[in-house]
mmCIF file with all atom_site columns, C-alpha atoms in Angstrom:
data_model
loop_
_atom_site.group_PDB
_atom_site.id
_atom_site.type_symbol
_atom_site.label_atom_id
_atom_site.label_alt_id
_atom_site.label_comp_id
_atom_site.label_asym_id
_atom_site.label_entity_id
_atom_site.label_seq_id
_atom_site.pdbx_PDB_ins_code
_atom_site.Cartn_x
_atom_site.Cartn_y
_atom_site.Cartn_z
_atom_site.occupancy
_atom_site.B_iso_or_equiv
_atom_site.pdbx_formal_charge
_atom_site.auth_seq_id
_atom_site.auth_comp_id
_atom_site.auth_asym_id
_atom_site.auth_atom_id
_atom_site.pdbx_PDB_model_num
ATOM 1   C CA . MET A 1 1   ? -22.658 -11.651 2.574   1.00 0.00 ? 1   MET A CA 1
ATOM 2   C CA . ALA A 1 2   ? -21.447 -7.989  2.323   1.00 0.00 ? 2   ALA A CA 1
ATOM 3   C CA . TRP A 1 3   ? -18.807 -8.666  5.018   1.00 0.00 ? 3   TRP A CA 1
ATOM 4   C CA . LEU A 1 4   ? -17.653 -11.786 3.165   1.00 0.00 ? 4   LEU A CA 1
ATOM 5   C CA . MET A 1 5   ? -17.104 -9.539  0.053   1.00 0.00 ? 5   MET A CA 1
ATOM 6   C CA . VAL A 1 6   ? -14.949 -7.158  2.161   1.00 0.00 ? 6   VAL A CA 1
ATOM 7   C CA . VAL A 1 7   ? -12.830 -10.077 3.454   1.00 0.00 ? 7   VAL A CA 1
ATOM 8   C CA . LEU A 1 8   ? -12.358 -11.404 -0.136  1.00 0.00 ? 8   LEU A CA 1
ATOM 9   C CA . ALA A 1 9   ? -11.598 -7.912  -1.331  1.00 0.00 ? 9   ALA A CA 1
ATOM 10  C CA . GLY A 1 10  ? -8.916  -7.681  1.413   1.00 0.00 ? 10  GLY A CA 1
ATOM 11  C CA . LEU A 1 11  ? -7.342  -10.932 0.230   1.00 0.00 ? 11  LEU A CA 1
ATOM 12  C CA . LEU A 1 12  ? -7.377  -9.685  -3.375  1.00 0.00 ? 12  LEU A CA 1
ATOM 13  C CA . GLU A 1 13  ? -5.735  -6.416  -2.021  1.00 0.00 ? 13  GLU A CA 1
ATOM 14  C CA . THR A 1 14  ? -2.845  -8.582  -0.818  1.00 0.00 ? 14  THR A CA 1
ATOM 15  C CA . GLY A 1 15  ? -2.424  -9.956  -4.327  1.00 0.00 ? 15  GLY A CA 1
ATOM 16  C CA . PHE A 1 16  ? -2.659  -6.446  -5.724  1.00 0.00 ? 16  PHE A CA 1
ATOM 17  C CA . ALA A 1 17  ? 0.180   -5.187  -3.528  1.00 0.00 ? 17  ALA A CA 1
ATOM 18  C CA . ILE A 1 18  ? 2.380   -8.263  -4.044  1.00 0.00 ? 18  ILE A CA 1
ATOM 19  C CA . ASN A 1 19  ? 2.093   -8.108  -7.758  1.00 0.00 ? 19  ASN A CA 1
ATOM 20  C CA . LEU A 1 20  ? 2.728   -4.385  -7.750  1.00 0.00 ? 20  LEU A CA 1
ATOM 21  C CA . LYS A 1 21  ? 6.116   -5.336  -6.306  1.00 0.00 ? 21  LYS A CA 1
ATOM 22  C CA . LEU A 1 22  ? 6.739   -8.281  -8.597  1.00 0.00 ? 22  LEU A CA 1
ATOM 23  C CA . SER A 1 23  ? 5.874   -6.358  -11.831 1.00 0.00 ? 23  SER A CA 1
ATOM 24  C CA . HIS A 1 24  ? 9.176   -4.419  -11.738 1.00 0.00 ? 24  HIS A CA 1
ATOM 25  C CA . GLY A 1 25  ? 7.712   -1.351  -13.435 1.00 0.00 ? 25  GLY A CA 1
ATOM 26  C CA . PHE A 1 26  ? 5.162   -3.330  -15.410 1.00 0.00 ? 26  PHE A CA 1
ATOM 27  C CA . THR A 1 27  ? 7.757   -4.925  -17.682 1.00 0.00 ? 27  THR A CA 1
ATOM 28  C CA . ARG A 1 28  ? 6.662   -8.479  -16.924 1.00 0.00 ? 28  ARG A CA 1
ATOM 29  C CA . LEU A 1 29  ? 3.449   -9.584  -18.537 1.00 0.00 ? 29  LEU A CA 1
ATOM 30  C CA . VAL A 1 30  ? 2.072   -12.105 -16.044 1.00 0.00 ? 30  VAL A CA 1
ATOM 31  C CA . PRO A 1 31  ? 2.494   -10.034 -12.813 1.00 0.00 ? 31  PRO A CA 1
ATOM 32  C CA . THR A 1 32  ? 1.125   -6.907  -14.623 1.00 0.00 ? 32  THR A CA 1
ATOM 33  C CA . ALA A 1 33  ? -1.976  -8.787  -15.751 1.00 0.00 ? 33  ALA A CA 1
ATOM 34  C CA . LEU A 1 34  ? -2.475  -10.298 -12.338 1.00 0.00 ? 34  LEU A CA 1
ATOM 35  C CA . PHE A 1 35  ? -2.029  -6.800  -10.807 1.00 0.00 ? 35  PHE A CA 1
ATOM 36  C CA . ALA A 1 36  ? -4.822  -5.449  -12.951 1.00 0.00 ? 36  ALA A CA 1
ATOM 37  C CA . ALA A 1 37  ? -7.104  -8.439  -12.184 1.00 0.00 ? 37  ALA A CA 1
ATOM 38  C CA . PHE A 1 38  ? -6.446  -8.218  -8.439  1.00 0.00 ? 38  PHE A CA 1
ATOM 39  C CA . ALA A 1 39  ? -6.939  -4.471  -8.365  1.00 0.00 ? 39  ALA A CA 1
ATOM 40  C CA . LEU A 1 40  ? -10.184 -4.471  -10.329 1.00 0.00 ? 40  LEU A CA 1
ATOM 41  C CA . SER A 1 41  ? -11.636 -7.350  -8.323  1.00 0.00 ? 41  SER A CA 1
ATOM 42  C CA . SER A 1 42  ? -10.661 -5.978  -4.951  1.00 0.00 ? 42  SER A CA 1
ATOM 43  C CA . PHE A 1 43  ? -11.995 -2.406  -5.579  1.00 0.00 ? 43  PHE A CA 1
ATOM 44  C CA . GLY A 1 44  ? -15.109 -3.847  -7.345  1.00 0.00 ? 44  GLY A CA 1
ATOM 45  C CA . LEU A 1 45  ? -15.968 -6.076  -4.387  1.00 0.00 ? 45  LEU A CA 1
ATOM 46  C CA . LEU A 1 46  ? -15.294 -3.266  -1.918  1.00 0.00 ? 46  LEU A CA 1
ATOM 47  C CA . THR A 1 47  ? -17.538 -0.871  -3.898  1.00 0.00 ? 47  THR A CA 1
ATOM 48  C CA . LEU A 1 48  ? -20.385 -3.412  -4.031  1.00 0.00 ? 48  LEU A CA 1
ATOM 49  C CA . SER A 1 49  ? -20.174 -4.134  -0.362  1.00 0.00 ? 49  SER A CA 1
ATOM 50  C CA . LEU A 1 50  ? -20.200 -0.446  0.525   1.00 0.00 ? 50  LEU A CA 1
ATOM 51  C CA . ARG A 1 51  ? -23.798 -0.232  -0.616  1.00 0.00 ? 51  ARG A CA 1
ATOM 52  C CA . THR A 1 52  ? -24.932 -1.894  2.624   1.00 0.00 ? 52  THR A CA 1
ATOM 53  C CA . LEU A 1 53  ? -21.979 -1.515  5.005   1.00 0.00 ? 53  LEU A CA 1
ATOM 54  C CA . PRO A 1 54  ? -20.513 1.533   6.914   1.00 0.00 ? 54  PRO A CA 1
ATOM 55  C CA . VAL A 1 55  ? -17.713 3.009   4.879   1.00 0.00 ? 55  VAL A CA 1
ATOM 56  C CA . GLY A 1 56  ? -15.182 3.357   7.674   1.00 0.00 ? 56  GLY A CA 1
ATOM 57  C CA . SER A 1 57  ? -15.572 -0.130  9.133   1.00 0.00 ? 57  SER A CA 1
ATOM 58  C CA . ALA A 1 58  ? -15.533 -1.859  5.746   1.00 0.00 ? 58  ALA A CA 1
ATOM 59  C CA . TYR A 1 59  ? -12.474 0.166   4.656   1.00 0.00 ? 59  TYR A CA 1
ATOM 60  C CA . ALA A 1 60  ? -10.647 -0.625  7.839   1.00 0.00 ? 60  ALA A CA 1
ATOM 61  C CA . VAL A 1 61  ? -11.244 -4.379  7.535   1.00 0.00 ? 61  VAL A CA 1
ATOM 62  C CA . TRP A 1 62  ? -10.236 -4.361  3.828   1.00 0.00 ? 62  TRP A CA 1
ATOM 63  C CA . THR A 1 63  ? -7.002  -2.405  4.410   1.00 0.00 ? 63  THR A CA 1
ATOM 64  C CA . GLY A 1 64  ? -6.136  -4.476  7.587   1.00 0.00 ? 64  GLY A CA 1
ATOM 65  C CA . ILE A 1 65  ? -6.372  -7.803  5.668   1.00 0.00 ? 65  ILE A CA 1
ATOM 66  C CA . GLY A 1 66  ? -4.495  -6.427  2.734   1.00 0.00 ? 66  GLY A CA 1
ATOM 67  C CA . ALA A 1 67  ? -1.797  -4.964  4.895   1.00 0.00 ? 67  ALA A CA 1
ATOM 68  C CA . ALA A 1 68  ? -1.298  -8.039  7.007   1.00 0.00 ? 68  ALA A CA 1
ATOM 69  C CA . GLY A 1 69  ? -1.145  -10.422 4.002   1.00 0.00 ? 69  GLY A CA 1
ATOM 70  C CA . THR A 1 70  ? 1.304   -8.134  2.243   1.00 0.00 ? 70  THR A CA 1
ATOM 71  C CA . ALA A 1 71  ? 3.556   -7.766  5.216   1.00 0.00 ? 71  ALA A CA 1
ATOM 72  C CA . ILE A 1 72  ? 3.510   -11.524 5.901   1.00 0.00 ? 72  ILE A CA 1
ATOM 73  C CA . TYR A 1 73  ? 4.445   -12.236 2.321   1.00 0.00 ? 73  TYR A CA 1
ATOM 74  C CA . GLY A 1 74  ? 7.271   -9.704  2.279   1.00 0.00 ? 74  GLY A CA 1
ATOM 75  C CA . MET A 1 75  ? 8.743   -10.956 5.533   1.00 0.00 ? 75  MET A CA 1
ATOM 76  C CA . ILE A 1 76  ? 8.505   -14.737 4.911   1.00 0.00 ? 76  ILE A CA 1
ATOM 77  C CA . TRP A 1 77  ? 8.889   -15.349 1.222   1.00 0.00 ? 77  TRP A CA 1
ATOM 78  C CA . MET A 1 78  ? 11.014  -12.332 0.305   1.00 0.00 ? 78  MET A CA 1
ATOM 79  C CA . HIS A 1 79  ? 12.985  -12.216 3.499   1.00 0.00 ? 79  HIS A CA 1
ATOM 80  C CA . GLU A 1 80  ? 12.415  -8.452  3.803   1.00 0.00 ? 80  GLU A CA 1
ATOM 81  C CA . SER A 1 81  ? 12.280  -6.934  7.188   1.00 0.00 ? 81  SER A CA 1
ATOM 82  C CA . THR A 1 82  ? 12.190  -3.392  5.887   1.00 0.00 ? 82  THR A CA 1
ATOM 83  C CA . SER A 1 83  ? 10.773  -3.182  2.392   1.00 0.00 ? 83  SER A CA 1
ATOM 84  C CA . VAL A 1 84  ? 8.489   -1.437  0.037   1.00 0.00 ? 84  VAL A CA 1
ATOM 85  C CA . LEU A 1 85  ? 5.887   -4.062  0.882   1.00 0.00 ? 85  LEU A CA 1
ATOM 86  C CA . LYS A 1 86  ? 5.976   -3.179  4.559   1.00 0.00 ? 86  LYS A CA 1
ATOM 87  C CA . LEU A 1 87  ? 5.767   0.552   3.814   1.00 0.00 ? 87  LEU A CA 1
ATOM 88  C CA . VAL A 1 88  ? 2.712   -0.079  1.663   1.00 0.00 ? 88  VAL A CA 1
ATOM 89  C CA . SER A 1 89  ? 1.188   -2.214  4.407   1.00 0.00 ? 89  SER A CA 1
ATOM 90  C CA . ILE A 1 90  ? 1.805   0.412   7.099   1.00 0.00 ? 90  ILE A CA 1
ATOM 91  C CA . SER A 1 91  ? 0.281   3.082   4.841   1.00 0.00 ? 91  SER A CA 1
ATOM 92  C CA . LEU A 1 92  ? -2.806  0.976   4.207   1.00 0.00 ? 92  LEU A CA 1
ATOM 93  C CA . VAL A 1 93  ? -3.314  0.449   8.008   1.00 0.00 ? 93  VAL A CA 1
ATOM 94  C CA . ILE A 1 94  ? -3.045  4.128   8.639   1.00 0.00 ? 94  ILE A CA 1
ATOM 95  C CA . ALA A 1 95  ? -5.413  4.943   5.811   1.00 0.00 ? 95  ALA A CA 1
ATOM 96  C CA . GLY A 1 96  ? -7.901  2.420   7.234   1.00 0.00 ? 96  GLY A CA 1
ATOM 97  C CA . VAL A 1 97  ? -7.708  3.891   10.722  1.00 0.00 ? 97  VAL A CA 1
ATOM 98  C CA . VAL A 1 98  ? -8.150  7.371   9.363   1.00 0.00 ? 98  VAL A CA 1
ATOM 99  C CA . GLY A 1 99  ? -11.077 6.261   7.175   1.00 0.00 ? 99  GLY A CA 1
ATOM 100 C CA . LEU A 1 100 ? -12.717 4.672   10.141  1.00 0.00 ? 100 LEU A CA 1
ATOM 101 C CA . GLN A 1 101 ? -12.328 7.891   12.237  1.00 0.00 ? 101 GLN A CA 1
ATOM 102 C CA . LEU A 1 102 ? -13.572 10.119  9.533   1.00 0.00 ? 102 LEU A CA 1
ATOM 103 C CA . SER A 1 103 ? -16.615 8.010   8.740   1.00 0.00 ? 103 SER A CA 1
ATOM 104 C CA . GLY A 1 104 ? -18.050 8.680   12.165  1.00 0.00 ? 104 GLY A CA 1
ATOM 105 C CA . SER A 1 105 ? -21.641 7.605   11.830  1.00 0.00 ? 105 SER A CA 1
ATOM 106 C CA . GLY A 1 106 ? -20.976 5.144   9.013   1.00 0.00 ? 106 GLY A CA 1
ATOM 107 C CA . HIS A 1 107 ? -22.031 6.522   5.595   1.00 0.00 ? 107 HIS A CA 1
#
């Protein structure tokens, strides 16, 4: 169940990153509201799952799913081969790997 929450949090993280791009400086109401909802849901689920899971592993899975989804969206629907979305995605993957390495024994 905890891993399912991490996967769902990763999918919500994809929405968080996409809506960050779509909000255009938070001037559009719907993307901004979705941004807040996706962000709170993603971080909330991740926080709950970390009560029973190793921090590094859960964080790596969360960032990996979020990064992959964001990059796929940017490349396919926005036709962007080099974009802010890809930079965010790469940063998330790096952060996940670093988190996994730093976690060592888990918690």
